[in-house]
Amino acid sequence: MSHPPLQAAELAYSPEGIPFSPRFDDIYHSRSGGLAQARNVFLAGNGLPGRWQGHDHFVICETGFGLGLSFLATWQAWRADPQRCARLHFISCELHPFRAADLSRLYAQLFGEDAELQALAAELVAQWPVLVPGFHRLELAGGQVVLTLLLGDALHWLPKLLAQVDAFYLDGFAPAKNPQLWQAPLFKQFSRLAASAATLATYTVAGEVRRGLAEAGFQVERVAGFGSKRQMLVGQFRGQRHRPVPASSKQALIIGAGIAGASLAERLAARGWRISLLERAAGPASGASGNHSGAYRPVVSQDDNLQARLARAAFLYGRRRIAALPETITGWCGALQLARHAEEAQRFARIAGHWPTDLLQAVDAEQASQLVGQALSGGGLFFPLAGWLNPPSLVRALLAACGPALQTHYGVAVEHLRQQDGQWQALDADGQLLGSAPVLILANAAEAARWAPELALNSDTRVVSHLPASASSVHTVVCRAGYLTPAHAGLACLGSSPLREGGSEAQAHADNLALLSAMLPEASAAAQATLPSGRVCARPGTPDRLPIAGALADAAGFQPKHAGSLHLALRRAGLYALTGFGARGLVWSGLLAEMLASQIAGEPLPLERELVHAVDPARFLARQAEHG
């Protein structure tokens, strides 16, 4: 695995009822002490709330989330400020996060008589993530407060963060209790992440901390503390940084009204952007996004490779986003990945041992049979949070969530693109203008390659078979080479076999039934008596089976030296792509749309650096350069 499993915070109580950490032999803050420290050290020490006023967004980075008292105090102060920034980003690291139940218990004890903090804490607990390492983006206050948790070692995850930070909260257990945190590598990350005039504050004035911060480029000074703390430390970054400047008009043109285009439109609209959506078909979700049902689950691998990490992050983020779109038709019944043989079952069991049971569980044949509702000869992996959803309903819900910020144009075919006077223009075959904006995103599946041939998109046409509920009764999504969903509106989906060149749709249906026979012999026997109908759809993918999300590179200006440093590659100003989803569009779409919207708006990214580079459109030019 690429990282060790998380160890949740240990919660104990002293005889006086004070919560403390047995691991660090240190108490957790009381309500008054924790909130006072947040307000007097971190907020006041960073000049807040004054410094976020007048900003479109403001970014805070904290080194130790703990109970979340500093976050809640900051959120409360932001909420009370009529001149607050439009969006508050709060990034926080935590090596030993609390379980949601423990947090809820602590908050009930701490905020029993404070209705406002009770409400904020309840909203936070409701969004609390599954405790797996990595980035977790939580959207609170209707998306205006964005909490990005980096679960795991701060010295592992901060170097992978792509952001410009306006204020640092140097928090966590005292240096004597946690010396590995308070050291030069951490302070160097502050220097890398700091925006111009970034500030910091901490309750410790230890000499090694002052010297380390000074060496990292911060001008620091000791100032009067609060309560029993005689002094605290504040500082300001001395360097200058160029901050990405998003399009001032906040207007975007999106080509494609499938799940990619709809997801991105919703994410930009949430940031106050206006969007024009152009679609060749007569309505939305006409391609692969129009399927009756689709499986929604993560993937796993022994080595936790890039695809598995991205799928896990996207799956968990997407579950939270979909919950905010109640119009989406879903069935959270779990998903079972059947093992093909005994060796694979053993491998599944080893993988499951690295993850919490609310993410995945190894199950034997008896348990698998109970989950599915049919007799099975073997077990596999069960994903309790997975299930199925109806893609058209998700697309409709995303577009509806945009409200008046979105203008849709259906039945229009974009044939030409040009950039003129800082505006991207989309034209039809007769040269008539269909739309223009300073930002244009290609979210039109394989057609994106017409204007960006370097994307290496491949064609993959698949057939999904529809089976009547009577012939496919299962209680959970079942996967093994193919997939079968429980019935929705009288039909279950079985798929998806390729429509081979020169082959027939009937043969593809027969291939789907063969997949079903290998998965579920009992269901297969019932399905053989039916003549399945279905749907043909194209789902273009990429050679590395990873999606495409990001700014398009300038192919003519790409140099071999950029192959190892994609962030240095020249880009085509204002032109982006979101495509290449392959078989995992339902899972990829939400998080990648959030990542791309964050890039466009100049906000912190919700993915680690390696995953951002893994989906970068410029990676294909890099591979061409590497191979001459």
XYZ file of C-alpha atoms in Angstrom:
628
model
C 0.000 0.000 0.000
C 1.136 3.584 -0.593
C 0.429 4.626 3.015
C -0.391 2.989 6.364
C -4.025 2.734 7.535
C -5.276 5.541 9.727
C -5.424 5.093 13.476
C -8.436 6.944 14.809
C -8.053 9.233 17.801
C -8.300 7.535 21.164
C -10.780 9.225 23.425
C -10.656 8.870 27.202
C -11.910 10.905 30.141
C -10.164 11.920 33.347
C -11.920 11.399 36.700
C -13.016 15.039 36.409
C -14.675 14.306 33.061
C -12.048 16.079 30.934
C -11.446 14.415 27.534
C -7.819 13.504 26.834
C -5.637 11.520 24.433
C -4.020 8.419 25.974
C -1.657 8.216 22.973
C -0.171 11.681 23.555
C -0.929 11.940 27.277
C -2.431 15.376 26.665
C -5.876 16.851 27.274
C -8.220 18.027 24.567
C -9.335 21.588 24.914
C -12.340 22.492 26.945
C -14.995 24.468 25.136
C -13.865 27.765 26.658
C -10.151 27.046 26.317
C -10.292 25.711 22.751
C -12.555 28.423 21.406
C -10.625 31.123 23.233
C -7.350 29.872 21.773
C -8.860 29.810 18.290
C -10.217 33.336 18.611
C -7.282 34.940 20.426
C -4.392 33.091 18.803
C -5.403 31.886 15.368
C -8.068 34.385 14.315
C -6.654 37.496 15.963
C -3.066 36.455 15.248
C -3.890 36.266 11.545
C -5.844 39.543 11.470
C -9.196 37.838 10.978
C -11.938 38.520 10.176
C -10.617 41.741 8.630
C -8.226 40.080 6.161
C -10.839 37.970 4.404
C -13.155 40.909 3.795
C -13.454 41.936 0.169
C -12.019 38.657 -1.156
C -13.788 36.280 -3.515
C -12.236 33.434 -1.546
C -9.833 33.150 1.375
C -7.680 30.134 2.292
C -6.656 28.962 5.767
C -4.377 25.991 6.438
C -4.196 24.294 9.841
C -1.712 21.643 10.963
C -3.883 19.784 13.481
C -7.689 19.503 13.249
C -8.157 17.738 16.592
C -11.659 18.424 17.872
C -12.229 20.973 15.127
C -12.692 23.820 17.589
C -10.502 26.212 15.588
C -12.460 25.383 12.460
C -15.822 25.861 14.172
C -14.714 29.159 15.749
C -13.510 30.371 12.340
C -16.738 29.298 10.651
C -18.746 31.052 13.354
C -16.718 34.266 12.942
C -17.087 34.115 9.152
C -20.833 33.563 9.497
C -21.172 36.601 11.765
C -19.220 38.926 9.452
C -21.483 40.813 6.987
C -18.389 41.705 4.910
C -17.094 38.115 4.735
C -15.478 36.593 1.661
C -17.771 34.727 -0.724
C -16.073 31.361 -0.103
C -13.953 30.311 2.854
C -11.510 27.441 2.294
C -10.227 25.741 5.432
C -7.565 23.058 4.907
C -6.619 20.963 7.915
C -4.330 17.987 8.532
C -5.025 15.274 11.061
C -2.983 12.141 11.720
C -5.462 10.640 14.184
C -8.963 11.844 13.285
C -11.923 11.212 15.522
C -14.693 8.843 14.566
C -17.956 10.620 13.822
C -19.651 9.097 16.874
C -16.879 10.356 19.175
C -17.037 13.826 17.667
C -20.794 13.912 18.131
C -20.404 12.857 21.759
C -17.754 15.495 22.436
C -19.725 18.264 20.755
C -22.825 17.409 22.782
C -20.730 17.795 25.920
C -18.972 20.992 24.785
C -21.832 22.887 23.134
C -24.819 21.722 25.138
C -26.133 25.263 25.708
C -24.878 26.997 22.545
C -27.474 26.532 19.804
C -25.356 28.120 17.073
C -22.283 25.971 17.687
C -24.526 22.927 18.102
C -25.940 23.530 14.628
C -22.514 24.048 13.033
C -21.132 20.962 14.757
C -24.110 18.854 13.659
C -23.610 19.916 10.041
C -19.916 19.013 10.263
C -20.593 15.580 11.783
C -23.209 14.866 9.105
C -20.532 15.419 6.445
C -17.734 13.624 8.335
C -15.819 11.303 5.982
C -14.920 7.643 6.102
C -11.559 7.508 7.881
C -9.220 6.616 5.047
C -5.956 8.438 4.250
C -5.972 11.253 1.743
C -7.899 14.378 0.773
C -11.552 14.736 1.776
C -13.476 17.805 0.612
C -16.535 18.682 2.701
C -18.921 21.438 1.618
C -20.765 23.270 4.377
C -22.977 26.343 4.642
C -24.461 25.636 1.239
C -20.990 25.245 -0.267
C -19.704 28.621 0.919
C -17.478 27.049 3.594
C -15.215 24.351 2.176
C -13.329 22.099 4.576
C -10.579 20.018 2.967
C -9.289 17.426 5.419
C -5.892 15.844 4.774
C -6.131 12.662 6.822
C -2.745 11.198 7.660
C 0.712 12.568 8.338
C 0.901 16.299 7.594
C 4.471 15.876 6.360
C 3.211 13.312 3.843
C 0.145 15.171 2.555
C 1.087 18.871 2.645
C 3.751 18.417 -0.092
C 0.945 17.017 -2.270
C -1.367 19.994 -1.705
C -1.856 22.470 -4.555
C -3.062 25.742 -3.071
C -2.121 29.282 -2.168
C -2.717 29.861 1.523
C -3.558 33.230 3.082
C -3.324 32.266 6.766
C -1.734 29.400 8.702
C -2.891 28.000 12.025
C 0.114 26.182 13.484
C -1.806 23.864 15.805
C -1.508 20.378 17.259
C -0.100 18.874 20.409
C 2.807 20.778 21.956
C 6.317 20.310 20.470
C 7.418 18.228 23.455
C 4.517 15.801 22.842
C 4.730 15.713 19.024
C 8.279 16.773 18.013
C 8.149 15.146 14.572
C 5.572 17.733 13.424
C 7.337 20.911 14.513
C 10.341 20.771 12.221
C 11.926 22.343 9.141
C 10.133 20.199 6.491
C 6.778 21.474 7.738
C 7.911 25.100 7.730
C 9.236 24.672 4.179
C 5.762 23.576 3.105
C 4.388 26.760 4.608
C 6.848 28.682 2.426
C 5.812 26.720 -0.689
C 2.108 27.201 -0.070
C 2.138 30.805 1.166
C 0.423 33.490 -0.862
C 1.873 36.985 -0.861
C 1.505 38.554 2.604
C 0.346 35.234 4.093
C 0.280 35.270 7.878
C 0.644 32.656 10.595
C -0.039 32.304 14.279
C 0.778 29.745 16.940
C 0.654 29.444 20.698
C 4.242 28.169 20.917
C 7.237 30.489 21.077
C 9.890 27.745 21.220
C 13.210 28.850 19.791
C 13.392 26.035 17.210
C 9.954 27.028 15.911
C 10.928 30.719 15.601
C 14.185 29.889 13.836
C 12.567 27.359 11.527
C 9.869 29.770 10.417
C 12.397 32.574 9.880
C 14.536 30.296 7.721
C 11.422 29.399 5.716
C 10.832 33.045 4.790
C 8.541 34.342 7.530
C 9.139 37.417 9.613
C 8.070 36.321 13.100
C 7.646 38.048 16.442
C 6.469 37.223 19.919
C 3.397 39.095 21.071
C 1.221 39.071 24.156
C -0.724 35.845 24.572
C -3.987 35.171 26.347
C -5.026 33.502 29.570
C -2.158 31.547 31.116
C -0.096 31.834 27.934
C 2.170 34.829 28.352
C 3.201 35.032 24.723
C 2.357 33.667 21.302
C 4.004 33.817 17.906
C 2.767 35.610 14.782
C 4.438 35.968 11.415
C 4.133 37.161 7.838
C 5.555 35.708 4.645
C 8.218 37.961 3.127
C 8.052 36.571 -0.411
C 5.921 37.572 -3.363
C 3.684 35.146 -5.251
C 1.726 35.438 -8.448
C -1.845 34.473 -7.674
C -3.862 32.846 -10.477
C -6.410 35.361 -11.696
C -9.658 33.763 -12.879
C -11.698 35.358 -15.649
C -13.136 38.543 -14.195
C -16.478 38.085 -15.942
C -17.033 34.596 -14.470
C -18.520 33.321 -17.703
C -17.930 29.898 -19.198
C -18.995 28.039 -22.317
C -19.372 24.264 -21.963
C -19.766 21.917 -24.917
C -21.600 18.733 -23.976
C -24.644 18.162 -21.748
C -23.806 14.712 -20.434
C -22.674 13.924 -16.927
C -19.314 15.681 -17.445
C -20.773 18.944 -18.710
C -23.633 18.960 -16.192
C -21.304 18.262 -13.262
C -18.961 21.073 -14.258
C -21.819 23.512 -14.887
C -23.123 22.875 -11.361
C -19.688 23.309 -9.769
C -19.061 26.608 -11.594
C -22.556 27.887 -10.829
C -21.890 27.194 -7.142
C -19.005 29.678 -7.450
C -21.179 32.386 -8.955
C -20.307 31.730 -12.593
C -22.702 32.046 -15.528
C -22.653 29.163 -17.968
C -23.829 28.610 -21.522
C -24.211 24.907 -22.288
C -24.175 23.762 -25.920
C -25.416 20.269 -26.835
C -25.708 18.643 -30.269
C -28.603 16.376 -29.234
C -32.171 17.483 -28.569
C -31.713 17.220 -24.801
C -29.277 16.363 -22.015
C -27.878 12.916 -21.197
C -28.201 11.607 -24.748
C -25.023 9.493 -24.750
C -23.691 7.116 -22.109
C -25.240 9.407 -19.483
C -28.649 8.272 -20.711
C -28.364 4.694 -19.458
C -31.204 3.357 -17.310
C -28.994 2.412 -14.331
C -25.302 2.354 -13.577
C -23.186 0.827 -10.837
C -21.647 3.319 -8.427
C -18.702 1.854 -6.524
C -14.962 2.357 -5.960
C -12.226 0.005 -7.135
C -9.379 -1.487 -5.142
C -5.928 -2.814 -5.951
C -3.185 -4.577 -4.028
C -0.749 -1.690 -4.571
C -3.387 1.059 -4.255
C -2.482 2.428 -7.678
C -3.477 5.754 -9.186
C -6.797 4.499 -10.530
C -7.781 2.975 -7.185
C -6.827 6.117 -5.262
C -8.691 8.389 -7.643
C -11.755 6.133 -7.691
C -11.860 5.984 -3.885
C -11.551 9.765 -3.493
C -14.143 10.374 -6.217
C -16.533 7.757 -4.840
C -16.510 9.224 -1.327
C -16.798 12.826 -2.540
C -19.559 11.882 -4.971
C -21.631 10.196 -2.276
C -21.690 13.481 -0.348
C -22.493 15.545 -3.443
C -25.291 13.227 -4.600
C -26.849 13.441 -1.136
C -27.205 17.183 -1.764
C -29.189 16.459 -4.967
C -32.306 14.700 -3.650
C -33.915 14.583 -7.097
C -31.392 11.948 -8.167
C -32.835 8.432 -8.348
C -30.513 6.139 -6.398
C -30.400 2.777 -4.671
C -27.700 2.590 -1.975
C -27.910 -1.175 -1.637
C -24.166 -1.867 -1.634
C -22.121 -3.604 -4.322
C -20.523 -7.046 -4.319
C -17.340 -7.726 -6.312
C -17.236 -11.519 -6.742
C -13.898 -13.299 -6.634
C -13.190 -15.373 -9.754
C -11.233 -18.052 -7.908
C -9.820 -18.946 -4.498
C -6.565 -17.041 -5.001
C -8.438 -13.857 -5.810
C -10.636 -14.353 -2.745
C -7.478 -14.544 -0.603
C -6.131 -11.394 -2.247
C -9.439 -9.615 -1.592
C -9.220 -10.593 2.068
C -5.713 -9.131 2.327
C -6.827 -5.890 0.699
C -9.860 -5.583 2.967
C -7.600 -5.792 6.014
C -6.127 -2.375 5.141
C -9.434 -0.488 5.109
C -12.288 0.296 7.518
C -15.318 -1.947 7.225
C -17.612 0.926 6.314
C -15.663 1.203 3.038
C -15.237 -2.491 2.155
C -15.517 -5.943 3.668
C -14.298 -9.381 2.616
C -17.261 -11.801 2.614
C -17.435 -15.578 2.223
C -19.872 -17.550 0.056
C -22.580 -17.695 2.723
C -22.396 -13.967 3.429
C -22.335 -13.154 -0.293
C -25.394 -15.325 -0.887
C -27.299 -13.489 1.839
C -26.317 -10.106 0.385
C -27.387 -11.020 -3.145
C -30.430 -13.126 -2.289
C -29.225 -16.083 -4.369
C -27.023 -19.084 -3.709
C -23.374 -18.417 -4.624
C -20.386 -20.737 -4.615
C -17.843 -18.085 -3.604
C -17.381 -14.778 -1.847
C -15.690 -11.505 -2.655
C -15.571 -7.868 -1.594
C -18.616 -5.957 -0.410
C -18.798 -2.147 -0.598
C -21.540 -1.105 1.880
C -21.765 2.521 0.687
C -22.027 1.631 -3.009
C -25.115 1.025 -5.101
C -26.722 2.134 -8.333
C -28.118 5.349 -9.705
C -30.099 6.534 -12.694
C -27.710 8.741 -14.725
C -30.361 10.878 -16.493
C -31.847 11.857 -13.131
C -28.396 12.901 -11.900
C -27.816 15.045 -14.993
C -31.226 16.685 -14.607
C -30.598 17.368 -10.906
C -27.195 18.909 -11.631
C -28.595 21.204 -14.316
C -31.548 22.205 -12.108
C -29.132 23.062 -9.267
C -27.491 25.682 -11.517
C -30.652 27.772 -11.427
C -30.643 31.000 -13.466
C -26.847 30.864 -13.818
C -27.266 28.310 -16.627
C -28.479 28.817 -20.188
C -28.931 25.611 -22.192
C -28.870 25.355 -25.970
C -29.905 21.968 -27.360
C -29.877 20.803 -30.959
C -26.855 22.942 -31.844
C -23.761 21.427 -33.456
C -20.430 23.128 -32.795
C -18.235 22.798 -35.866
C -15.587 25.457 -35.304
C -13.826 27.067 -32.352
C -11.787 30.239 -32.402
C -10.303 32.617 -29.865
C -10.745 36.303 -30.524
C -10.078 39.264 -28.238
C -9.784 37.010 -25.204
C -13.067 35.236 -25.937
C -13.597 31.657 -27.066
C -16.254 31.484 -29.753
C -18.230 28.404 -30.797
C -19.553 28.464 -34.379
C -21.855 26.188 -36.356
C -21.198 24.859 -39.871
C -22.424 28.127 -41.424
C -20.137 30.228 -39.252
C -22.981 31.448 -37.042
C -21.980 32.274 -33.487
C -23.473 29.833 -30.970
C -21.842 31.238 -27.864
C -18.755 32.948 -26.502
C -16.954 33.286 -23.165
C -13.396 33.777 -21.901
C -13.419 30.166 -20.638
C -14.425 27.176 -22.760
C -14.572 23.558 -21.599
C -14.743 20.545 -23.906
C -17.006 18.067 -22.114
C -18.279 16.406 -25.278
C -16.768 12.918 -24.914
C -14.809 11.731 -27.971
C -15.633 14.849 -29.989
C -13.196 16.789 -27.808
C -10.404 15.234 -29.893
C -11.513 17.319 -32.877
C -9.945 20.354 -31.229
C -7.364 18.536 -29.118
C -6.110 15.479 -31.056
C -3.287 14.963 -28.557
C -5.806 13.660 -26.001
C -5.494 10.100 -27.363
C -9.177 9.302 -26.800
C -10.197 5.847 -27.968
C -13.563 4.602 -29.136
C -15.378 2.062 -26.974
C -18.964 1.293 -27.937
C -20.820 -0.843 -25.419
C -24.200 -2.543 -25.137
C -26.210 -2.564 -21.906
C -28.943 -5.196 -21.685
C -32.252 -4.535 -19.944
C -33.748 -7.468 -18.046
C -37.194 -7.613 -16.443
C -37.200 -7.609 -12.666
C -38.616 -11.129 -12.613
C -35.518 -12.451 -14.408
C -32.864 -10.616 -12.394
C -33.883 -10.385 -8.758
C -30.821 -9.331 -6.741
C -30.637 -7.280 -3.558
C -27.341 -5.563 -4.311
C -25.229 -4.597 -7.318
C -23.151 -7.603 -8.397
C -19.912 -7.299 -10.369
C -17.529 -9.779 -11.974
C -16.181 -8.829 -15.420
C -19.644 -7.322 -15.938
C -22.303 -5.972 -13.603
C -25.968 -6.471 -12.748
C -28.057 -3.867 -10.939
C -31.227 -4.412 -8.929
C -34.345 -3.501 -10.858
C -35.475 0.108 -11.128
C -38.841 0.929 -12.726
C -39.187 -2.733 -13.663
C -35.830 -3.095 -15.427
C -32.383 -4.222 -14.307
C -29.225 -3.339 -16.223
C -26.696 -5.976 -17.264
C -23.492 -5.034 -18.974
C -21.623 -4.022 -20.623
C -20.142 -5.970 -23.512
C -18.412 -4.286 -26.447
C -20.149 -3.890 -29.774
C -17.411 -5.400 -31.887
C -16.568 -4.099 -35.340
C -18.800 -5.948 -37.778
C -20.684 -7.567 -34.883
C -24.354 -7.282 -34.049
C -26.189 -5.886 -31.073
C -27.763 -9.327 -30.593
C -24.307 -10.864 -30.176
C -23.422 -8.239 -27.568
C -26.597 -9.132 -25.651
C -25.543 -12.784 -25.801
C -22.132 -11.787 -24.437
C -23.846 -9.977 -21.569
C -25.867 -13.094 -20.744
C -22.620 -15.084 -20.720
C -21.218 -12.611 -18.176
C -24.354 -13.113 -16.103
C -23.967 -16.879 -16.259
C -20.451 -16.607 -14.807
C -21.622 -14.244 -12.079
C -25.009 -15.603 -11.077
C -26.008 -18.991 -12.529
C -29.446 -18.831 -10.879
C -30.247 -15.426 -12.377
C -28.811 -16.534 -15.714
C -31.195 -19.475 -15.961
C -34.173 -17.139 -15.512
C -32.768 -14.527 -17.917
C -32.153 -17.032 -20.718
C -35.912 -17.296 -21.244
C -36.175 -13.571 -22.006
C -35.142 -11.704 -25.116
C -33.226 -8.743 -23.689
C -33.615 -5.251 -25.027
C -31.026 -2.632 -24.284
C -29.066 0.407 -25.255
C -25.940 1.087 -27.301
C -23.671 3.847 -26.081
C -20.165 5.138 -26.714
C -17.941 5.681 -23.713
C -14.551 6.936 -24.910
C -11.599 6.242 -22.680
C -7.848 6.723 -22.652
C -4.861 4.350 -23.014
C -4.032 4.611 -19.306
C -7.700 4.157 -18.271
C -7.630 7.459 -16.388
C -9.909 10.395 -17.179
C -8.942 13.781 -18.578
C -9.466 16.942 -16.538
C -7.540 20.166 -16.793
C -6.232 22.971 -18.964
C -5.261 21.986 -22.488
C -1.581 22.322 -23.260
C -0.138 24.267 -26.167
C 1.028 21.327 -28.297
C 3.278 23.508 -30.448
C 5.046 24.934 -27.417
C 5.434 21.670 -25.492
C 9.090 20.827 -24.823
C 10.692 17.547 -23.725
C 11.723 19.121 -20.411
C 8.038 19.540 -19.570
C 7.517 15.766 -19.528
C 8.636 15.519 -15.909
C 7.169 18.879 -14.861
C 3.707 19.168 -16.355
C 2.938 22.271 -14.311
C 5.520 24.159 -16.411
C 3.906 23.277 -19.751
C 2.373 26.191 -21.659
C -1.420 26.118 -21.781
C -4.020 27.310 -24.260
C -5.447 30.240 -22.334
C -9.004 29.647 -21.192
C -9.399 26.214 -22.846
C -10.073 23.111 -20.741
C -11.236 19.517 -21.167
C -13.280 17.129 -19.031
C -13.675 13.804 -20.805
C -12.273 10.277 -21.212
C -14.389 8.816 -18.402
C -14.608 5.315 -19.894
C -16.577 2.926 -17.688
C -16.422 5.074 -14.556
C -18.141 8.307 -15.516
C -20.647 8.126 -12.667
C -17.828 7.917 -10.132
C -15.241 10.205 -11.766
C -17.574 13.068 -12.695
C -18.298 14.833 -9.402
C -14.781 15.138 -7.981
C -13.134 15.878 -11.325
C -15.685 18.616 -12.004
C -14.897 20.055 -8.564
C -11.170 19.864 -9.306
C -11.527 21.560 -12.687
C -13.833 24.260 -11.310
C -11.258 24.884 -8.569
C -8.501 25.218 -11.190
C -10.556 27.627 -13.262
C -11.474 29.729 -10.211
C -7.937 29.704 -8.749
C -8.973 27.867 -5.581
C -7.220 25.033 -3.659
C -7.498 21.693 -5.427
C -9.356 18.790 -3.798
C -6.890 16.166 -5.044
C -3.293 15.360 -4.265
C -0.644 16.527 -6.728
C 0.023 13.051 -8.178
C -3.635 12.520 -9.036
C -3.943 15.995 -10.562
C -0.970 15.209 -12.810
C -2.379 11.751 -13.568
C -5.487 13.287 -15.196
C -3.708 16.282 -16.768
C -4.453 16.563 -20.517
C -0.762 17.373 -21.081
C 0.327 13.871 -20.037
C -0.147 12.561 -23.553
C 2.179 15.196 -24.999
C 4.675 14.242 -22.291
C 4.603 10.612 -23.387
C 5.073 11.594 -27.004
C 8.086 13.686 -25.987
C 9.566 10.842 -23.935
C 9.342 8.467 -26.908
C 10.808 10.944 -29.371
